[in-house]
CSV table of C-alpha atoms and ligand atoms in Angstrom, one decimal:
chain,number,residue,atom,x,y,z
A,114,MET,CA,161.5,-21.3,-83.9
A,115,ALA,CA,159.7,-24.1,-81.9
A,116,ASP,CA,159.8,-22.2,-78.6
A,117,GLN,CA,159.0,-18.8,-80.2
A,118,LEU,CA,156.1,-17.0,-78.5
A,119,ARG,CA,153.7,-16.6,-81.4
A,120,PHE,CA,150.5,-14.5,-81.9
A,121,ASP,CA,149.1,-16.1,-85.0
A,122,GLY,CA,145.4,-15.3,-85.6
A,123,GLN,CA,145.5,-12.6,-83.0
A,124,VAL,CA,144.7,-8.9,-83.4
A,125,VAL,CA,146.9,-6.4,-81.6
A,126,VAL,CA,146.2,-2.7,-81.3
A,127,VAL,CA,149.2,-0.6,-80.6
A,128,THR,CA,148.6,3.1,-79.9
A,129,GLY,CA,151.3,5.6,-80.7
A,130,ALA,CA,152.9,3.0,-83.0
A,131,GLY,CA,154.4,5.5,-85.5
A,132,GLY,CA,157.7,5.6,-83.7
A,133,GLY,CA,159.7,4.7,-80.6
A,134,LEU,CA,158.4,1.9,-78.4
A,135,GLY,CA,155.1,1.6,-80.3
A,136,LYS,CA,156.8,0.9,-83.6
A,137,ALA,CA,159.0,-1.7,-81.9
A,138,TYR,CA,155.8,-3.5,-80.5
A,139,ALA,CA,153.9,-3.2,-83.8
A,140,THR,CA,156.7,-4.7,-86.0
A,141,PHE,CA,157.4,-7.4,-83.4
A,142,PHE,CA,153.8,-8.6,-83.2
A,143,ALA,CA,153.4,-8.5,-86.9
A,144,SER,CA,156.6,-10.6,-87.3
A,145,ARG,CA,155.1,-13.2,-84.9
A,146,GLY,CA,151.9,-13.7,-86.9
A,147,ALA,CA,149.5,-11.1,-85.4
A,148,SER,CA,147.4,-8.6,-87.4
A,149,VAL,CA,148.3,-5.2,-86.1
A,150,VAL,CA,146.5,-1.9,-85.9
A,151,VAL,CA,149.2,0.8,-86.1
A,152,ASN,CA,147.6,3.8,-84.5
A,153,ASP,CA,149.4,7.2,-84.5
A,154,LEU,CA,148.2,10.7,-84.6
A,155,GLY,CA,151.6,11.8,-85.9
A,156,GLY,CA,152.0,15.0,-83.9
A,157,SER,CA,155.0,16.4,-82.1
A,158,PHE,CA,156.2,15.0,-78.9
A,159,LYS,CA,154.5,18.0,-77.2
A,160,GLY,CA,151.2,16.9,-78.7
A,161,GLU,CA,151.0,19.5,-81.5
A,162,GLY,CA,149.8,18.8,-85.0
A,163,ASN,CA,149.0,15.6,-86.8
A,164,ASP,CA,150.3,13.6,-89.8
A,165,SER,CA,149.2,10.3,-91.2
A,166,LYS,CA,152.8,9.6,-92.4
A,167,ALA,CA,154.0,8.2,-89.0
A,168,ALA,CA,151.5,5.3,-89.0
A,169,ASP,CA,151.8,4.8,-92.8
A,170,VAL,CA,155.5,4.3,-92.7
A,171,VAL,CA,155.2,1.5,-90.1
A,172,VAL,CA,152.4,-0.2,-91.9
A,173,ASN,CA,154.4,-0.2,-95.1
A,174,GLU,CA,157.4,-1.6,-93.3
A,175,ILE,CA,155.3,-4.4,-91.8
A,176,LYS,CA,153.6,-5.2,-95.1
A,177,ALA,CA,157.0,-5.2,-97.0
A,178,ALA,CA,158.2,-7.8,-94.5
A,179,GLY,CA,155.1,-10.0,-95.3
A,180,GLY,CA,153.1,-9.0,-92.2
A,181,LYS,CA,149.5,-7.8,-91.8
A,182,ALA,CA,148.8,-4.3,-90.6
A,183,VAL,CA,146.4,-1.4,-91.0
A,184,ALA,CA,146.9,2.3,-90.1
A,185,ASN,CA,144.7,4.4,-87.8
A,186,TYR,CA,145.3,8.1,-87.4
A,187,ASN,CA,142.9,9.0,-84.7
A,188,SER,CA,143.9,10.5,-81.4
A,189,VAL,CA,143.7,8.0,-78.5
A,190,GLU,CA,141.0,10.3,-77.1
A,191,ASP,CA,138.8,8.8,-79.8
A,192,GLY,CA,139.7,5.2,-78.7
A,193,ASP,CA,136.4,3.8,-80.0
A,194,LYS,CA,137.5,4.7,-83.6
A,195,ILE,CA,140.8,2.9,-83.1
A,196,ILE,CA,139.1,-0.3,-81.9
A,197,GLU,CA,136.6,0.1,-84.7
A,198,THR,CA,139.5,0.0,-87.2
A,199,ALA,CA,140.6,-3.4,-85.7
A,200,ILE,CA,137.1,-4.8,-85.9
A,201,LYS,CA,136.5,-3.6,-89.4
A,202,ALA,CA,139.9,-4.7,-90.7
A,203,PHE,CA,140.4,-8.0,-88.8
A,204,GLY,CA,137.1,-8.8,-87.1
A,205,ARG,CA,138.4,-8.9,-83.6
A,206,ILE,CA,140.8,-7.6,-81.0
A,207,ASP,CA,142.9,-9.6,-78.6
A,208,VAL,CA,145.6,-7.3,-77.3
A,209,LEU,CA,145.6,-3.6,-76.6
A,210,ILE,CA,148.8,-1.8,-75.9
A,211,ASN,CA,148.1,1.7,-74.6
A,212,ASN,CA,151.4,3.3,-75.5
A,213,ALA,CA,150.7,6.7,-77.1
A,214,GLY,CA,152.2,9.6,-75.1
A,215,ILE,CA,153.4,13.1,-75.1
A,216,LEU,CA,155.3,15.4,-72.8
A,217,ARG,CA,154.7,18.9,-71.6
A,218,ASP,CA,157.5,19.3,-69.1
A,219,ILE,CA,157.6,22.5,-67.2
A,220,SER,CA,158.2,23.4,-63.5
A,221,PHE,CA,155.1,23.3,-61.4
A,222,LYS,CA,155.5,27.0,-60.7
A,223,ASN,CA,155.1,27.8,-64.5
A,224,MET,CA,152.5,25.0,-65.3
A,225,LYS,CA,149.5,26.1,-67.3
A,226,ASP,CA,146.1,24.4,-67.3
A,227,GLN,CA,146.8,23.4,-70.9
A,228,ASP,CA,149.9,21.6,-70.0
A,229,TRP,CA,148.1,19.7,-67.3
A,230,ASP,CA,144.9,19.0,-69.3
A,231,LEU,CA,146.6,17.8,-72.5
A,232,ILE,CA,148.8,15.3,-70.6
A,233,PHE,CA,145.7,13.9,-68.9
A,234,LYS,CA,143.7,13.8,-72.2
A,235,VAL,CA,146.3,11.8,-74.0
A,236,HIS,CA,147.6,9.5,-71.3
A,237,VAL,CA,144.7,9.0,-68.9
A,238,ARG,CA,141.6,9.6,-71.1
A,239,GLY,CA,143.3,8.1,-74.1
A,240,SER,CA,144.1,4.8,-72.3
A,241,TYR,CA,140.6,4.8,-70.8
A,242,LYS,CA,138.9,5.3,-74.1
A,243,CYS,CA,140.8,2.6,-75.9
A,244,ALA,CA,140.3,0.1,-73.1
A,245,ARG,CA,136.7,1.0,-72.7
A,246,ALA,CA,136.0,0.4,-76.4
A,247,ALA,CA,137.9,-3.0,-76.3
A,248,TRP,CA,136.3,-4.2,-73.1
A,249,PRO,CA,133.0,-5.5,-74.5
A,250,TYR,CA,134.9,-7.6,-77.1
A,251,PHE,CA,137.3,-8.9,-74.4
A,252,ARG,CA,134.4,-9.9,-72.1
A,253,LYS,CA,132.4,-11.5,-74.9
A,254,GLN,CA,135.2,-13.7,-76.1
A,255,LYS,CA,136.5,-14.3,-72.6
A,256,TYR,CA,139.9,-13.2,-73.6
A,257,GLY,CA,141.9,-10.0,-73.6
A,258,ARG,CA,145.3,-8.6,-72.8
A,259,VAL,CA,146.1,-5.0,-71.9
A,260,ILE,CA,149.3,-3.2,-71.4
A,261,ASN,CA,149.3,0.3,-70.0
A,262,THR,CA,152.3,2.5,-69.9
A,263,ALA,CA,153.4,4.3,-66.8
A,264,SER,CA,156.8,5.8,-66.2
A,265,ALA,CA,159.4,6.1,-63.4
A,266,ALA,CA,158.4,9.7,-63.2
A,267,GLY,CA,154.9,8.5,-62.2
A,268,LEU,CA,156.2,6.0,-59.6
A,269,PHE,CA,158.8,8.3,-58.0
A,270,GLY,CA,158.0,11.8,-59.2
A,271,ASN,CA,160.4,13.9,-61.3
A,272,PHE,CA,161.3,17.6,-61.5
A,273,GLY,CA,159.3,19.4,-64.2
A,274,GLN,CA,156.8,16.6,-64.6
A,275,ALA,CA,154.0,17.1,-62.1
A,276,ASN,CA,151.4,16.7,-64.9
A,277,TYR,CA,153.1,13.7,-66.5
A,278,SER,CA,153.9,11.9,-63.2
A,279,ALA,CA,150.3,12.3,-62.0
A,280,ALA,CA,149.0,10.9,-65.3
A,281,LYS,CA,151.5,8.1,-65.3
A,282,LEU,CA,150.7,6.9,-61.8
A,283,ALA,CA,147.0,7.0,-62.8
A,284,MET,CA,148.0,4.1,-65.1
A,285,VAL,CA,148.9,2.0,-62.1
A,286,GLY,CA,145.6,2.3,-60.4
A,287,PHE,CA,143.8,1.9,-63.7
A,288,THR,CA,145.6,-1.3,-64.4
A,289,GLU,CA,145.2,-2.7,-61.0
A,290,THR,CA,141.4,-2.2,-61.2
A,291,LEU,CA,141.2,-3.6,-64.8
A,292,ALA,CA,143.1,-6.7,-63.6
A,293,LYS,CA,140.5,-7.2,-60.8
A,294,GLU,CA,137.5,-6.6,-63.0
A,295,GLY,CA,138.8,-8.6,-65.9
A,296,ALA,CA,140.0,-11.7,-63.9
A,297,LYS,CA,136.6,-13.5,-64.3
A,298,TYR,CA,136.8,-13.0,-68.1
A,299,ASN,CA,140.4,-14.0,-68.7
A,300,ILE,CA,141.3,-10.3,-69.3
A,301,ILE,CA,144.8,-9.8,-68.1
A,302,SER,CA,146.2,-6.2,-67.5
A,303,ASN,CA,149.7,-5.1,-66.6
A,304,VAL,CA,151.5,-1.8,-66.5
A,305,ILE,CA,155.1,-1.1,-67.5
A,306,ALA,CA,157.4,1.8,-66.7
A,307,PRO,CA,159.8,1.6,-69.7
A,308,VAL,CA,163.1,3.3,-70.4
A,309,ALA,CA,164.1,3.5,-74.1
A,310,ALA,CA,165.8,5.7,-76.6
A,311,SER,CA,163.1,7.6,-78.5
A,312,ARG,CA,162.4,11.2,-79.6
A,313,MET,CA,161.1,11.6,-76.0
A,314,THR,CA,164.4,10.8,-74.4
A,315,GLU,CA,166.9,11.8,-77.0
A,316,THR,CA,167.3,15.3,-75.6
A,317,ILE,CA,167.6,14.3,-72.0
A,318,MET,CA,169.9,11.2,-72.1
A,319,PRO,CA,173.5,11.2,-73.4
A,320,PRO,CA,174.2,9.2,-76.6
A,321,ASP,CA,176.1,6.4,-74.9
A,322,VAL,CA,173.2,5.8,-72.5
A,323,LEU,CA,170.7,5.9,-75.4
A,324,ALA,CA,172.7,3.3,-77.2
A,325,LEU,CA,172.0,0.9,-74.3
A,326,MET,CA,168.3,1.6,-74.4
A,327,LYS,CA,166.9,0.3,-77.6
A,328,PRO,CA,163.0,0.2,-77.7
A,329,GLU,CA,163.4,-3.4,-79.0
A,330,TRP,CA,164.7,-4.4,-75.6
A,331,VAL,CA,161.3,-3.5,-73.9
A,332,VAL,CA,159.5,-5.8,-76.3
A,333,PRO,CA,160.2,-9.3,-74.8
A,334,LEU,CA,158.5,-8.4,-71.5
A,335,VAL,CA,155.4,-7.0,-73.2
A,336,ALA,CA,155.3,-10.1,-75.4
A,337,VAL,CA,155.4,-12.4,-72.4
A,338,LEU,CA,152.7,-10.4,-70.6
A,339,VAL,CA,150.2,-10.3,-73.5
A,340,HIS,CA,150.8,-13.9,-74.6
A,341,LYS,CA,147.9,-16.4,-74.1
A,342,ASN,CA,150.2,-18.5,-71.8
A,343,ASN,CA,150.3,-15.7,-69.3
A,344,THR,CA,147.3,-16.5,-67.1
A,345,SER,CA,148.7,-15.4,-63.7
A,346,GLU,CA,150.6,-12.2,-64.0
A,347,SER,CA,147.9,-9.5,-63.9
A,348,GLY,CA,147.7,-6.1,-62.2
A,349,SER,CA,151.5,-6.1,-61.9
A,350,ILE,CA,153.9,-3.2,-62.3
A,351,PHE,CA,157.2,-3.7,-64.1
A,352,GLU,CA,160.3,-1.5,-64.8
A,353,VAL,CA,161.9,-2.4,-68.1
A,354,GLY,CA,164.8,-1.1,-70.2
A,355,GLY,CA,168.2,-1.9,-71.5
A,356,GLY,CA,167.6,-5.6,-70.9
A,357,HIS,CA,166.7,-5.2,-67.3
A,358,ILE,CA,163.3,-6.3,-66.1
A,359,ALA,CA,162.0,-6.0,-62.6
A,360,LYS,CA,158.7,-6.1,-60.8
A,361,LEU,CA,157.6,-3.5,-58.3
A,362,ARG,CA,155.0,-3.7,-55.6
A,363,TRP,CA,153.6,-1.7,-52.7
A,364,GLU,CA,155.2,-1.9,-49.4
A,365,ARG,CA,153.6,-0.9,-46.1
A,366,SER,CA,155.4,-0.6,-42.7
A,367,SER,CA,153.8,-2.9,-40.1
A,368,GLY,CA,152.8,0.4,-38.5
A,369,LEU,CA,151.5,1.6,-35.2
A,370,LEU,CA,148.0,0.8,-33.9
A,371,CYS,CA,146.6,3.4,-31.5
A,372,LYS,CA,143.8,3.0,-29.1
A,373,CYS,CA,141.0,5.4,-30.3
A,374,ASP,CA,140.4,7.3,-27.1
A,375,ASP,CA,141.6,10.5,-25.6
A,376,SER,CA,145.1,9.2,-25.4
A,377,TYR,CA,145.3,9.2,-29.2
A,378,THR,CA,146.7,12.7,-29.7
A,379,PRO,CA,149.2,14.3,-32.1
A,380,SER,CA,152.0,14.4,-29.5
A,381,ALA,CA,151.4,10.7,-28.6
A,382,LEU,CA,151.6,9.8,-32.2
A,383,LEU,CA,154.8,11.8,-32.6
A,384,LYS,CA,156.4,10.0,-29.7
A,385,LYS,CA,156.0,6.7,-31.6
A,386,TRP,CA,156.7,8.0,-35.1
A,387,ASP,CA,159.5,5.6,-35.6
A,388,ARG,CA,156.9,2.7,-35.5
A,389,VAL,CA,154.9,4.4,-38.3
A,390,THR,CA,158.0,4.5,-40.5
A,391,ASP,CA,159.6,1.2,-39.5
A,392,PHE,CA,160.0,-1.1,-42.6
A,393,SER,CA,161.8,-3.9,-40.8
A,394,ASN,CA,158.7,-6.1,-41.0
A,395,PRO,CA,157.0,-5.0,-44.1
A,396,GLN,CA,153.6,-6.0,-45.6
A,397,HIS,CA,152.7,-6.0,-49.3
A,398,PRO,CA,149.1,-5.1,-49.6
A,399,THR,CA,147.2,-5.9,-52.9
A,400,GLY,CA,143.8,-4.5,-52.3
A,401,PRO,CA,141.7,-2.0,-50.3
A,402,ALA,CA,140.1,-4.8,-48.2
A,403,ASP,CA,143.6,-5.6,-46.9
A,404,PHE,CA,143.6,-2.6,-44.6
A,405,LEU,CA,140.3,-3.5,-43.0
A,406,THR,CA,141.4,-7.1,-42.5
A,407,LEU,CA,144.5,-5.8,-40.8
A,408,LEU,CA,142.4,-3.6,-38.4
A,409,GLU,CA,140.0,-6.5,-37.7
A,410,ASP,CA,142.9,-8.9,-37.0
A,411,SER,CA,144.5,-6.4,-34.7
A,412,GLN,CA,141.3,-5.9,-32.7
A,413,LYS,CA,140.8,-9.6,-32.4
A,414,LEU,CA,144.4,-10.0,-31.2
A,415,GLY,CA,143.9,-7.2,-28.7
A,416,ARG,CA,146.7,-5.2,-30.4
A,417,ASN,CA,145.6,-1.9,-29.1
A,418,GLU,CA,149.0,-0.8,-28.3
A,419,GLN,CA,149.1,2.8,-27.4
B,131,NAD,P1,157.5,8.6,-78.9
B,131,NAD,O1,157.3,10.0,-78.9
B,131,NAD,O2,158.6,8.0,-79.8
B,131,NAD,O3,156.2,7.8,-79.2
B,131,NAD,C1,154.9,8.2,-78.8
B,131,NAD,C2,154.0,8.1,-80.0
B,131,NAD,O4,152.7,8.4,-79.6
B,131,NAD,C3,154.4,9.1,-81.1
B,131,NAD,O5,154.5,8.4,-82.3
B,131,NAD,C4,153.2,10.0,-81.1
B,131,NAD,O6,152.9,10.5,-82.4
B,131,NAD,C5,152.1,9.2,-80.6
B,131,NAD,N1,151.0,10.0,-80.0
B,131,NAD,C6,151.1,11.0,-79.2
B,131,NAD,N2,149.9,11.5,-78.9
B,131,NAD,C7,149.0,10.7,-79.5
B,131,NAD,C8,147.6,10.7,-79.5
B,131,NAD,N3,146.8,11.6,-78.9
B,131,NAD,N4,147.0,9.7,-80.2
B,131,NAD,C9,147.7,8.8,-80.9
B,131,NAD,N5,149.0,8.8,-80.9
B,131,NAD,C10,149.7,9.7,-80.2
B,131,NAD,O7,157.8,8.2,-77.3
B,131,NAD,P2,158.2,6.8,-76.7
B,131,NAD,O8,159.4,7.0,-75.8
B,131,NAD,O9,158.2,5.6,-77.6
B,131,NAD,O10,157.0,6.6,-75.6
B,131,NAD,C11,156.0,5.6,-75.7
B,131,NAD,C12,155.3,5.6,-74.3
B,131,NAD,O11,156.2,5.2,-73.3
B,131,NAD,C13,154.7,6.9,-73.9
B,131,NAD,O12,153.5,6.6,-73.2
B,131,NAD,C14,155.7,7.4,-72.9
B,131,NAD,O13,155.1,8.3,-72.0
B,131,NAD,C15,156.2,6.1,-72.2
B,131,NAD,N6,157.5,6.2,-71.6
B,131,NAD,C16,158.6,6.3,-72.4
B,131,NAD,C17,159.9,6.3,-71.7
B,131,NAD,C18,161.1,6.3,-72.5
B,131,NAD,O14,162.2,6.2,-71.9
B,131,NAD,N7,161.1,6.4,-73.8
B,131,NAD,C19,159.9,6.4,-70.3
B,131,NAD,C20,158.8,6.3,-69.6
B,131,NAD,C21,157.6,6.2,-70.2
């Protein structure tokens, strides 16, 4: 108990908390002293319909265990209303977990605008709207913690998920920028690519694999990242599931620097292609300025190689 990470007095908003990972986060934070906004639209995993029952069941469960929680049934597309629920019920917001999600899996050949747009509305616009509404509170109190939810499909691509993978990789860029803009105000943002048994994965993973992937086993990483003691890990990407936690980062080959004159032709580039793709001496860039610094340093060192 003494070394338990606690969240007493804090207000945590979890979107899509009516089931799966969101429910695991909500019940955990309530059990560790936080007041929790349990948001869920209560639709199908394809984003159809709505039902207040999903959020209500979780709120009742938390209250029955002696915790504090309030339900919100808005779509994350109306993020301001979700944050308003936190302010009205508990007077503040400390942690935002952008977790709500849907799938519209279909091969790219057969994808319709509706499949693309709905995925972007829920994942990208929804995460934006919730974070945007929480941001002024975070800045004012000089404290905030954000978790955004990506996916391995976003990091690596996945058959039948062009819409979902594009939206999920957007969460990475979004998080990296929030981390940079929030640093001055002690607003820490990280992004996770989870793997867990839920209604989203129950039809695509076999039962023995699902048994190894309890949503509860994603929770400890999220708890560490949003705890007040985490003051350094921000703008980071993590893969997490089944008890395995790993950090990912960008890697750039040391690359080829060409002299920008008439000798810089496609065929000259092709001759040295192995240099472009050589990862034997990799770099790990963390910002756009990094590339310009690299060019400047190369010029200074006279590294005009070609
Ligand atoms: P889930 O379907 O069990 O939970 C998602 C919840 O979000 C549902 O309760 C749903 O009602 C809610 N929701 C959907 N649209 C909403 C909206 N517009 N507004 C409010 N709530 C809405 O799925 P899950 O597996 O727990 O997924 C949680 C998150 O993790 C999602 O963002 C998902 O894309 C991501 N993810 C999950 C896995 C996995 O292995 N389960 C893998 C990669 C990413």
